[in-house]
PDB file of C-alpha atoms in Angstrom:
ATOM      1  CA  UNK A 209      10.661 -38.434  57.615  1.00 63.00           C
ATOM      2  CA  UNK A 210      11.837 -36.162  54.627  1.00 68.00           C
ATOM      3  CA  UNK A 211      14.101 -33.524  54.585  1.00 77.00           C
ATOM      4  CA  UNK A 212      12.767 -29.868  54.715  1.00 78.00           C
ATOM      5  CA  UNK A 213      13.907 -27.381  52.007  1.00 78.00           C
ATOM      6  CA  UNK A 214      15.756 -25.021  53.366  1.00 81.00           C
ATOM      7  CA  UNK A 215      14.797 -22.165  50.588  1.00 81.00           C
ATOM      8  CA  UNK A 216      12.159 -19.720  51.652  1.00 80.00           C
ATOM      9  CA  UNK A 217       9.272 -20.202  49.336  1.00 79.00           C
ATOM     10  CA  UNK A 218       7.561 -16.418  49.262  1.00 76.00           C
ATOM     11  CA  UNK A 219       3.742 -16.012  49.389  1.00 78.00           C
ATOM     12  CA  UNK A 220       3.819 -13.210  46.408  1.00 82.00           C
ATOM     13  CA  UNK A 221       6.120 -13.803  43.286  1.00 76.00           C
ATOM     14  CA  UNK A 222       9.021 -11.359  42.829  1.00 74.00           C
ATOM     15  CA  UNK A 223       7.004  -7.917  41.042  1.00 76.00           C
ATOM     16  CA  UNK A 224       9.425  -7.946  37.645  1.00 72.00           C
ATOM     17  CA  UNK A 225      11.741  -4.571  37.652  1.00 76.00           C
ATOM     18  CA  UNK A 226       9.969  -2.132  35.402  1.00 80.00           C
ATOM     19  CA  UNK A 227      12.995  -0.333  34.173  1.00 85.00           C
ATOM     20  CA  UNK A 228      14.330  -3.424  32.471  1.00 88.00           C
ATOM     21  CA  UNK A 229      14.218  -5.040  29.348  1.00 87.00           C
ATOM     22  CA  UNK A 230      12.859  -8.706  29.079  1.00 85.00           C
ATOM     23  CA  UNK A 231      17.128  -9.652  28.650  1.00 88.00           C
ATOM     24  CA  UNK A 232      17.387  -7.788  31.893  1.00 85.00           C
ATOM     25  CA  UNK A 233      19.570  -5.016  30.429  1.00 89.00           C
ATOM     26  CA  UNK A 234      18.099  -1.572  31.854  1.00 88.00           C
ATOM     27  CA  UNK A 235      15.652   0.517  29.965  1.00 87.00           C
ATOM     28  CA  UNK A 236      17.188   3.701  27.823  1.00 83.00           C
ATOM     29  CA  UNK A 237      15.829   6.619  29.694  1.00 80.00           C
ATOM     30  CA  UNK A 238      13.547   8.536  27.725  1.00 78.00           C
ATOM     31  CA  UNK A 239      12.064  12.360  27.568  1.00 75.00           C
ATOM     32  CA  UNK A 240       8.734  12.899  28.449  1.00 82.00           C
ATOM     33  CA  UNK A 241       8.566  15.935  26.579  1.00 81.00           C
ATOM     34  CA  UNK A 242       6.182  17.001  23.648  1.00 81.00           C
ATOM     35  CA  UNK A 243       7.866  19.409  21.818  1.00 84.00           C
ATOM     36  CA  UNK A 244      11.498  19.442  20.778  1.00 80.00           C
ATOM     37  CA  UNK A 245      14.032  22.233  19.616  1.00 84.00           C
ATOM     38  CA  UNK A 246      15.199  21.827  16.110  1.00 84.00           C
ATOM     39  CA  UNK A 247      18.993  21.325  17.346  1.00 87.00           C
ATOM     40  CA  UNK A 248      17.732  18.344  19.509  1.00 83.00           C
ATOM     41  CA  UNK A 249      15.944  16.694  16.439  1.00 79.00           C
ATOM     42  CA  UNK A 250      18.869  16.867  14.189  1.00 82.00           C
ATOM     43  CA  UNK A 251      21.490  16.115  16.874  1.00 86.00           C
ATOM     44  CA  UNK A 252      19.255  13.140  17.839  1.00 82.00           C
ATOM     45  CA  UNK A 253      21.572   9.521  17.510  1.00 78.00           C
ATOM     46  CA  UNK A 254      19.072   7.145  17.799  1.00 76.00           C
ATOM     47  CA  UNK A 255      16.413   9.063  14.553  1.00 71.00           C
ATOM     48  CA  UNK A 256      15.874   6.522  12.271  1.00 71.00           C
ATOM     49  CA  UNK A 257      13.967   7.008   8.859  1.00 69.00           C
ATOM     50  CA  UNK A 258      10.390   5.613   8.354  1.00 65.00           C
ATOM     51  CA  UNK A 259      10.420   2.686   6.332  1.00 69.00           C
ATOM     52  CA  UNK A 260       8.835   2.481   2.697  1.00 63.00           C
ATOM     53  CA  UNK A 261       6.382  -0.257   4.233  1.00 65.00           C
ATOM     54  CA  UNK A 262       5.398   2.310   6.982  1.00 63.00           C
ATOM     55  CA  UNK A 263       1.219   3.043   7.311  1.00 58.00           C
ATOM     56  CA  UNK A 264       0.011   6.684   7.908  1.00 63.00           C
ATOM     57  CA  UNK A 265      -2.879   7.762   9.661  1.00 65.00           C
ATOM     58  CA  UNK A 266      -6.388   7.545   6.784  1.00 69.00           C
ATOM     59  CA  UNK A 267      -7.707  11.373   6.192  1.00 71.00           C
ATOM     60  CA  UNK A 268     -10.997  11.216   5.045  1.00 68.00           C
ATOM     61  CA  UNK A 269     -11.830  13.098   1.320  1.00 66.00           C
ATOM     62  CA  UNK A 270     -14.757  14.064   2.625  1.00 74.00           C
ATOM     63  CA  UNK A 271     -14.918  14.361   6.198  1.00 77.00           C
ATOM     64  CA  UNK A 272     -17.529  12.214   8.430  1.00 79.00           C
ATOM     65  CA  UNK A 273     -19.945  13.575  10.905  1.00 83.00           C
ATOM     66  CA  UNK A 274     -19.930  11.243  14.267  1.00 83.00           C
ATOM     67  CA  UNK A 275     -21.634  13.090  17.100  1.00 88.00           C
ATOM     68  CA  UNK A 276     -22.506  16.207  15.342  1.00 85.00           C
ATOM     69  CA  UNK A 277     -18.639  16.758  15.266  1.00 85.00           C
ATOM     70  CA  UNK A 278     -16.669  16.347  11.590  1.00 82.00           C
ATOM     71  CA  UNK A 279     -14.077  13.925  11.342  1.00 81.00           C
ATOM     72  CA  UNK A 280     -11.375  14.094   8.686  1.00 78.00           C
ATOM     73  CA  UNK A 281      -8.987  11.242   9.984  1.00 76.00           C
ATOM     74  CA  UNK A 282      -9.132   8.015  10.937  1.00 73.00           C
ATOM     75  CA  UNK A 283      -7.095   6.072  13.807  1.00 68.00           C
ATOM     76  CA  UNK A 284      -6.848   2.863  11.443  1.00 68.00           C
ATOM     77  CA  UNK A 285      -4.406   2.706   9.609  1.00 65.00           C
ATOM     78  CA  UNK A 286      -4.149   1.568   6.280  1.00 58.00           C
ATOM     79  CA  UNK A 287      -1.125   1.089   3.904  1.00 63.00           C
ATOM     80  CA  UNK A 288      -1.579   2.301   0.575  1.00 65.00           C
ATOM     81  CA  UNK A 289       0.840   3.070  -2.163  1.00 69.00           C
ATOM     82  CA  UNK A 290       0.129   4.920  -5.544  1.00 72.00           C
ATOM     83  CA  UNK A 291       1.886   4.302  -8.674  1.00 76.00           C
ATOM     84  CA  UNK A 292       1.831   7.312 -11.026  1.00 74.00           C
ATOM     85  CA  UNK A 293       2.609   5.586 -14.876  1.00 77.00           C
ATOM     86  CA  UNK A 294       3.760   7.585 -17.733  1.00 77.00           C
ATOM     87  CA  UNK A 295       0.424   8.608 -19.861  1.00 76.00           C
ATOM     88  CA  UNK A 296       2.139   8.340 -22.858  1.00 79.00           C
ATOM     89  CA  UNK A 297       3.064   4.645 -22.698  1.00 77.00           C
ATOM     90  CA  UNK A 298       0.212   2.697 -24.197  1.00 78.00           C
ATOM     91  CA  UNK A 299      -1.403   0.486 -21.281  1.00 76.00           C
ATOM     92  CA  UNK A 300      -0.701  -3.172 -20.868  1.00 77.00           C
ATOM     93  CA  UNK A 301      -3.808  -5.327 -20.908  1.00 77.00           C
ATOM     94  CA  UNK A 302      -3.748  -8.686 -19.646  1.00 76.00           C
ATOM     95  CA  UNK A 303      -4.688 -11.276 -21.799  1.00 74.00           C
ATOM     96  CA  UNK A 304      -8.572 -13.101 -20.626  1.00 75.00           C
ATOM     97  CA  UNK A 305      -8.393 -16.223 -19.338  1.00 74.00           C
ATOM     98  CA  UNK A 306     -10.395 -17.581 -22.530  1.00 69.00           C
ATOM     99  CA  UNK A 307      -7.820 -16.427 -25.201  1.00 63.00           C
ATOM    100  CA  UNK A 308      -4.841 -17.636 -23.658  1.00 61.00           C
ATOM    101  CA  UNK A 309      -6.740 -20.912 -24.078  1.00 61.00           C
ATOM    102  CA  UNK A 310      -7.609 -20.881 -27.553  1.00 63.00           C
ATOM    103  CA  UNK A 311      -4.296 -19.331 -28.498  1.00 63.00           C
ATOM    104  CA  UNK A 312      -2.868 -23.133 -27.780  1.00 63.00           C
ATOM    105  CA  UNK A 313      -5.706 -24.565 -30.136  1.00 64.00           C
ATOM    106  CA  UNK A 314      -5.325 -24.501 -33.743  1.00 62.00           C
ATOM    107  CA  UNK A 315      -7.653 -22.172 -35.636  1.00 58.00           C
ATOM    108  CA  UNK A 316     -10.628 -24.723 -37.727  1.00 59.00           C
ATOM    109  CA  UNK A 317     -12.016 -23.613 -40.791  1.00 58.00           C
ATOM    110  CA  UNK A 318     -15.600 -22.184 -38.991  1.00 60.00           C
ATOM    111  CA  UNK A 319     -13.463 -19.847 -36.570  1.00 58.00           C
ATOM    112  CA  UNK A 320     -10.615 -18.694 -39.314  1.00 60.00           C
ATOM    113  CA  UNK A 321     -11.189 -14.773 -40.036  1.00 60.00           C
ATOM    114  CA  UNK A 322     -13.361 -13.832 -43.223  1.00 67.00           C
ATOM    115  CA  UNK A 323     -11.813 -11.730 -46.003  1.00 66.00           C
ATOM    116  CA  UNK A 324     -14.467  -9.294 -44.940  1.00 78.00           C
ATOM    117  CA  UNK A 325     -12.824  -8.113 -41.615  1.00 80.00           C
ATOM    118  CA  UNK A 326      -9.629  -6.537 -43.716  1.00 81.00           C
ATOM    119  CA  UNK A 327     -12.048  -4.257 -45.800  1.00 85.00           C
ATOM    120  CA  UNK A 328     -14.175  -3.328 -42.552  1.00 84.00           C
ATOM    121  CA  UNK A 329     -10.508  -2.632 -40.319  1.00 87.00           C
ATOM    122  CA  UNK A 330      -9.435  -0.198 -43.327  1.00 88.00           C
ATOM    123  CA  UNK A 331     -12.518   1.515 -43.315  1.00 89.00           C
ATOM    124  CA  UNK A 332     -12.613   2.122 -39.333  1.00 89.00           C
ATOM    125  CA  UNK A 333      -8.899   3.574 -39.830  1.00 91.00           C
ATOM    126  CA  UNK A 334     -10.291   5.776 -42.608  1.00 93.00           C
ATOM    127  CA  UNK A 335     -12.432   7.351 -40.188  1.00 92.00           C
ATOM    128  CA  UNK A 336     -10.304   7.671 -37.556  1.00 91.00           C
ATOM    129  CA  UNK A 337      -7.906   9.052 -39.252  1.00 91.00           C
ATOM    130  CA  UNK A 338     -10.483  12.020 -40.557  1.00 91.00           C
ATOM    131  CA  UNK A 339     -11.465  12.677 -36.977  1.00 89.00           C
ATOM    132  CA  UNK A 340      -7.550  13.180 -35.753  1.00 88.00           C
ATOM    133  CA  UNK A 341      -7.521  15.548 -38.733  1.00 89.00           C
ATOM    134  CA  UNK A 342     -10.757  17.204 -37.651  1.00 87.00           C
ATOM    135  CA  UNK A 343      -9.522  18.003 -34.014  1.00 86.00           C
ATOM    136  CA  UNK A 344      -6.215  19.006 -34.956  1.00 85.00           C
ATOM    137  CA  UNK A 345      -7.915  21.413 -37.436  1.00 85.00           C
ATOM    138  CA  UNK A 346      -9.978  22.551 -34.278  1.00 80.00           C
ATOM    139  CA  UNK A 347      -6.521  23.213 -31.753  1.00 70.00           C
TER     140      UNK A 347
END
């Protein structure tokens, strides 16, 4: 005959303690209120700035209509960031897939530019330059 455990095996499993953490250290108490004073935000020890990587709440430009009631935000949210560049610096275009090919190749004899593309580029200046000279007339 075997031997009989002496430990009391329970029925229910122990209900886990829900003022502690899952390292078993208790739970900061916190305030259930809604509104706070302006001394308790900035006297507040444990305020921590939002991240750059943080995602706010999407407001609609134009508001949608769900239920015959207009909604102008969204509980998804969405990260977004907008990068404002300097209009006067000319804009960087990147290079098509195809040219960065041929730029490896040697130009043939079929493909090499005619003499009449220098004449035709001076021209196009020409009249650029006379419509600059027009608007600036106009200012």
């Amino acid at each position: 005959m075997g031997k009989v455990s002496r430990f009391r095996i329970r029925r229910t499993p122990a209900r886990p303690q829900p003022n502690l953490t899952p390292m078993g250290l208790p739970r900061p108490i916190r305030l259930n209120k809604k509104e706070f004073s302006l001394e308790e935000i900035y006297t507040n020890k444990n305020y921590q700035s939002p991240t750059t990587r943080r995602t706010f709440e999407t407001i609609f430009e134009e508001p949608r209509e769900r239920n015959g009631t207009l909604i102008f935000t969204s509980s998804r949210k969405l990260r977004r960031a907008v990068e404002f560049r300097d209009s006067s610096l000319p804009r960087s275009r990147r290079p098509s897939r195809g040219v960065r090919a041929a730029a490896g190749r040697t130009l043939t004899s079929n493909l090499a530019p005619s003499p009449d593309v220098g004449t035709l580029l001076q021209q196009r200046l020409e009249e650029l330059d006379a419509l600059f000279l027009k608007e600036e007339e106009v200012d």
